[in-house]
Amino acid sequence: LTTGAKPLELARLRVQDVIAPSGAMRSEIGLSAGSSINGVARPLFIKSQVTVDAIVAYVRYRVANGHGVGPTTRFAGLDPQSPLLLNHDGQAYAIVESTGHGGKRTLCRGILDACRRVFRLSGIEGLCAATMRRTLACRLSDRGATIEQIGAALGIKDRKAIRELLDVPQIEFTWLFDEIVGAHRKPRNMSTEKSS
């Protein structure tokens, strides 16, 4: 939710990409060209405290359960070559090549399913990888990011595709007022308040 990484890119991350030998969390990850969806290296930022706390808790869980641990305490006790994210059995998610009508694709169904479960459990209606990336693009734009910076953050080369992410659909004007005026408000006592 905070990095802009696609599920397959998350499945390709290694412990050493995210955790330094000292055990400290990296705030900037260099996503390699081989790990990124479009084959272009880019940075991923882990600056959200919620994300950091979640990764720390997950690393502790892995160590406590012996999932991908290393021979020393370096890298927070994990094998640096181990994938950062493992399935519920403590195994790497299977990444497979698939050939279809659109050509050759790389898929990781396990992490897609895991992400869908997380999205469902979040309680945020309509949350999926696409809406998450759109939200991140809009928030970056609101903070003054250029089209190029948003593309670099999300691994998108096509400027038109970035603009489409930022293109918020128009909502009918009257519907906006239906949702705002009187929505979830207690009725006012007209005898004690001035009329507007």
CSV table of C-alpha atoms in Angstrom, one decimal:
chain,number,residue,atom,x,y,z
A,1,LEU,CA,0.0,0.0,0.0
A,2,THR,CA,2.9,2.4,0.6
A,3,THR,CA,5.6,1.4,-1.9
A,4,GLY,CA,3.8,1.2,-5.3
A,5,ALA,CA,5.3,-2.3,-5.9
A,6,LYS,CA,3.2,-4.8,-7.9
A,7,PRO,CA,2.5,-8.2,-6.3
A,8,LEU,CA,5.0,-10.0,-8.5
A,9,GLU,CA,7.7,-7.5,-7.6
A,10,LEU,CA,7.0,-8.1,-3.9
A,11,ALA,CA,7.4,-11.9,-4.5
A,12,ARG,CA,10.8,-11.2,-6.1
A,13,LEU,CA,12.2,-9.2,-3.2
A,14,ARG,CA,15.0,-10.8,-1.2
A,15,VAL,CA,15.7,-10.3,2.5
A,16,GLN,CA,19.0,-8.6,1.6
A,17,ASP,CA,17.0,-6.1,-0.5
A,18,VAL,CA,15.1,-4.9,2.5
A,19,ILE,CA,17.2,-5.7,5.5
A,20,ALA,CA,20.9,-4.6,5.9
A,21,PRO,CA,23.5,-7.0,7.3
A,22,SER,CA,23.3,-5.2,10.6
A,23,GLY,CA,19.6,-6.1,10.8
A,24,ALA,CA,18.4,-2.5,10.2
A,25,MET,CA,15.6,-1.9,7.8
A,26,ARG,CA,16.5,-0.1,4.6
A,27,SER,CA,14.4,3.0,3.9
A,28,GLU,CA,15.2,2.8,0.2
A,29,ILE,CA,15.3,-0.4,-1.8
A,30,GLY,CA,16.9,-0.6,-5.2
A,31,LEU,CA,14.4,-2.8,-7.1
A,32,SER,CA,16.6,-4.4,-9.8
A,33,ALA,CA,15.7,-4.6,-13.5
A,34,GLY,CA,15.3,-8.3,-13.1
A,35,SER,CA,12.8,-7.9,-10.3
A,36,SER,CA,10.7,-5.1,-11.8
A,37,ILE,CA,7.7,-5.8,-14.0
A,38,ASN,CA,8.9,-3.5,-16.9
A,39,GLY,CA,12.6,-4.6,-16.7
A,40,VAL,CA,13.7,-1.1,-15.5
A,41,ALA,CA,15.4,-0.7,-12.1
A,42,ARG,CA,13.8,1.8,-9.8
A,43,PRO,CA,13.7,2.7,-6.1
A,44,LEU,CA,11.1,1.5,-3.6
A,45,PHE,CA,10.7,3.5,-0.5
A,46,ILE,CA,9.8,2.1,2.9
A,47,LYS,CA,9.2,5.2,4.9
A,48,SER,CA,5.8,4.5,6.4
A,49,GLN,CA,6.1,3.6,10.0
A,50,VAL,CA,3.1,1.2,9.6
A,51,THR,CA,5.0,-0.6,6.9
A,52,VAL,CA,8.2,-0.8,8.9
A,53,ASP,CA,6.4,-2.1,12.0
A,54,ALA,CA,4.6,-4.7,9.8
A,55,ILE,CA,7.9,-5.9,8.3
A,56,VAL,CA,9.7,-6.0,11.7
A,57,ALA,CA,6.8,-8.1,13.2
A,58,TYR,CA,6.8,-10.4,10.1
A,59,VAL,CA,10.6,-10.9,10.4
A,60,ARG,CA,10.2,-11.8,14.1
A,61,TYR,CA,7.5,-14.3,13.2
A,62,ARG,CA,9.7,-15.9,10.5
A,63,VAL,CA,12.6,-16.3,12.9
A,64,ALA,CA,10.4,-17.7,15.7
A,65,ASN,CA,9.0,-20.2,13.3
A,66,GLY,CA,12.3,-21.1,11.6
A,67,HIS,CA,11.2,-19.9,8.1
A,68,GLY,CA,14.2,-19.1,6.0
A,69,VAL,CA,16.5,-18.4,8.9
A,70,GLY,CA,20.2,-17.9,8.3
A,71,PRO,CA,23.3,-19.3,10.0
A,72,THR,CA,24.0,-16.1,11.9
A,73,THR,CA,22.2,-13.2,13.5
A,74,ARG,CA,23.1,-11.0,10.5
A,75,PHE,CA,20.2,-9.8,8.4
A,76,ALA,CA,18.0,-10.0,11.5
A,77,GLY,CA,18.6,-13.8,11.6
A,78,LEU,CA,17.3,-14.5,8.1
A,79,ASP,CA,19.0,-16.0,5.1
A,80,PRO,CA,19.8,-12.9,3.0
A,81,GLN,CA,19.0,-14.8,-0.3
A,82,SER,CA,15.6,-16.0,1.0
A,83,PRO,CA,12.6,-14.2,-0.5
A,84,LEU,CA,11.3,-11.5,1.9
A,85,LEU,CA,7.8,-12.8,1.7
A,86,LEU,CA,7.0,-16.5,2.2
A,87,ASN,CA,3.7,-18.4,1.9
A,88,HIS,CA,1.8,-19.7,5.0
A,89,ASP,CA,4.0,-22.8,4.9
A,90,GLY,CA,7.2,-20.8,5.1
A,91,GLN,CA,8.0,-21.6,1.5
A,92,ALA,CA,8.8,-19.2,-1.4
A,93,TYR,CA,5.9,-18.3,-3.6
A,94,ALA,CA,6.0,-20.2,-6.9
A,95,ILE,CA,6.8,-17.9,-9.8
A,96,VAL,CA,6.0,-19.4,-13.2
A,97,GLU,CA,6.2,-18.5,-16.9
A,98,SER,CA,2.9,-18.6,-18.8
A,99,THR,CA,2.3,-18.4,-22.5
A,100,GLY,CA,-1.0,-17.2,-23.8
A,101,HIS,CA,-2.7,-15.0,-26.3
A,102,GLY,CA,-0.8,-11.9,-25.0
A,103,GLY,CA,2.6,-13.7,-25.3
A,104,LYS,CA,4.9,-14.8,-22.5
A,105,ARG,CA,4.0,-13.7,-18.9
A,106,THR,CA,5.4,-14.3,-15.5
A,107,LEU,CA,2.9,-15.1,-12.9
A,108,CYS,CA,2.8,-15.6,-9.1
A,109,ARG,CA,-0.7,-16.7,-8.2
A,110,GLY,CA,0.1,-17.4,-4.6
A,111,ILE,CA,1.1,-13.8,-3.8
A,112,LEU,CA,-1.8,-12.5,-5.9
A,113,ASP,CA,-4.2,-14.5,-3.7
A,114,ALA,CA,-2.4,-13.3,-0.5
A,115,CYS,CA,-2.7,-9.7,-1.7
A,116,ARG,CA,-6.4,-10.2,-2.4
A,117,ARG,CA,-6.9,-11.6,1.1
A,118,VAL,CA,-5.1,-8.6,2.6
A,119,PHE,CA,-7.2,-6.2,0.5
A,120,ARG,CA,-10.4,-8.0,1.6
A,121,LEU,CA,-9.4,-8.0,5.3
A,122,SER,CA,-8.6,-4.2,5.1
A,123,GLY,CA,-12.3,-3.4,5.0
A,124,ILE,CA,-11.7,-0.8,2.3
A,125,GLU,CA,-14.3,-1.3,-0.3
A,126,GLY,CA,-13.0,-1.8,-3.9
A,127,LEU,CA,-9.3,-2.0,-2.8
A,128,CYS,CA,-7.1,-3.9,-5.2
A,129,ALA,CA,-3.6,-3.6,-6.7
A,130,ALA,CA,-4.9,-1.2,-9.4
A,131,THR,CA,-6.8,1.1,-7.0
A,132,MET,CA,-3.9,1.1,-4.6
A,133,ARG,CA,-1.5,2.2,-7.3
A,134,ARG,CA,-3.9,4.8,-8.5
A,135,THR,CA,-4.3,6.2,-5.0
A,136,LEU,CA,-0.5,6.3,-4.6
A,137,ALA,CA,-0.1,8.1,-7.9
A,138,CYS,CA,-2.7,10.7,-6.9
A,139,ARG,CA,-1.1,11.3,-3.5
A,140,LEU,CA,2.3,11.7,-5.1
A,141,SER,CA,0.8,14.2,-7.6
A,142,ASP,CA,-0.9,16.1,-4.7
A,143,ARG,CA,2.5,16.4,-3.1
A,144,GLY,CA,3.9,18.0,-6.3
A,145,ALA,CA,5.5,14.9,-8.0
A,146,THR,CA,6.0,15.3,-11.7
A,147,ILE,CA,4.7,12.8,-14.3
A,148,GLU,CA,8.2,11.4,-14.6
A,149,GLN,CA,8.6,10.9,-10.8
A,150,ILE,CA,5.3,9.2,-10.6
A,151,GLY,CA,6.3,6.9,-13.5
A,152,ALA,CA,9.6,6.1,-11.8
A,153,ALA,CA,7.9,5.3,-8.5
A,154,LEU,CA,5.4,3.0,-10.1
A,155,GLY,CA,7.6,1.5,-12.8
A,156,ILE,CA,5.5,3.0,-15.7
A,157,LYS,CA,7.3,4.3,-18.8
A,158,ASP,CA,4.2,5.5,-20.8
A,159,ARG,CA,3.2,9.1,-19.9
A,160,LYS,CA,-0.3,8.5,-21.2
A,161,ALA,CA,-0.7,5.5,-18.8
A,162,ILE,CA,0.4,7.7,-15.9
A,163,ARG,CA,-2.1,10.5,-16.8
A,164,GLU,CA,-4.8,7.9,-17.0
A,165,LEU,CA,-4.0,6.9,-13.4
A,166,LEU,CA,-4.4,10.5,-12.3
A,167,ASP,CA,-7.5,11.0,-14.3
A,168,VAL,CA,-10.3,11.0,-11.7
A,169,PRO,CA,-13.7,10.3,-13.2
A,170,GLN,CA,-16.2,13.1,-13.0
A,171,ILE,CA,-19.1,12.6,-10.6
A,172,GLU,CA,-22.5,14.0,-11.2
A,173,PHE,CA,-22.8,17.3,-9.4
A,174,THR,CA,-26.2,16.6,-7.9
A,175,TRP,CA,-24.9,13.3,-6.5
A,176,LEU,CA,-22.2,15.1,-4.7
A,177,PHE,CA,-24.7,17.2,-2.8
A,178,ASP,CA,-26.9,14.2,-2.1
A,179,GLU,CA,-23.9,12.6,-0.3
A,180,ILE,CA,-22.8,15.8,1.6
A,181,VAL,CA,-26.0,17.6,2.6
A,182,GLY,CA,-27.6,15.8,5.5
A,183,ALA,CA,-25.6,12.6,5.2
A,184,HIS,CA,-25.2,10.9,8.5
A,185,ARG,CA,-26.1,14.0,10.5
A,186,LYS,CA,-28.4,14.3,13.4
A,187,PRO,CA,-31.5,16.4,12.8
A,188,ARG,CA,-31.0,19.9,14.2
A,189,ASN,CA,-33.4,21.5,16.6
A,190,MET,CA,-34.6,24.5,14.6
A,191,SER,CA,-36.0,26.3,17.6
A,192,THR,CA,-32.6,26.7,19.2
A,193,GLU,CA,-30.4,27.4,16.1
A,194,LYS,CA,-30.4,30.3,13.7
A,195,SER,CA,-31.7,29.5,10.3
A,196,SER,CA,-29.2,29.5,7.5
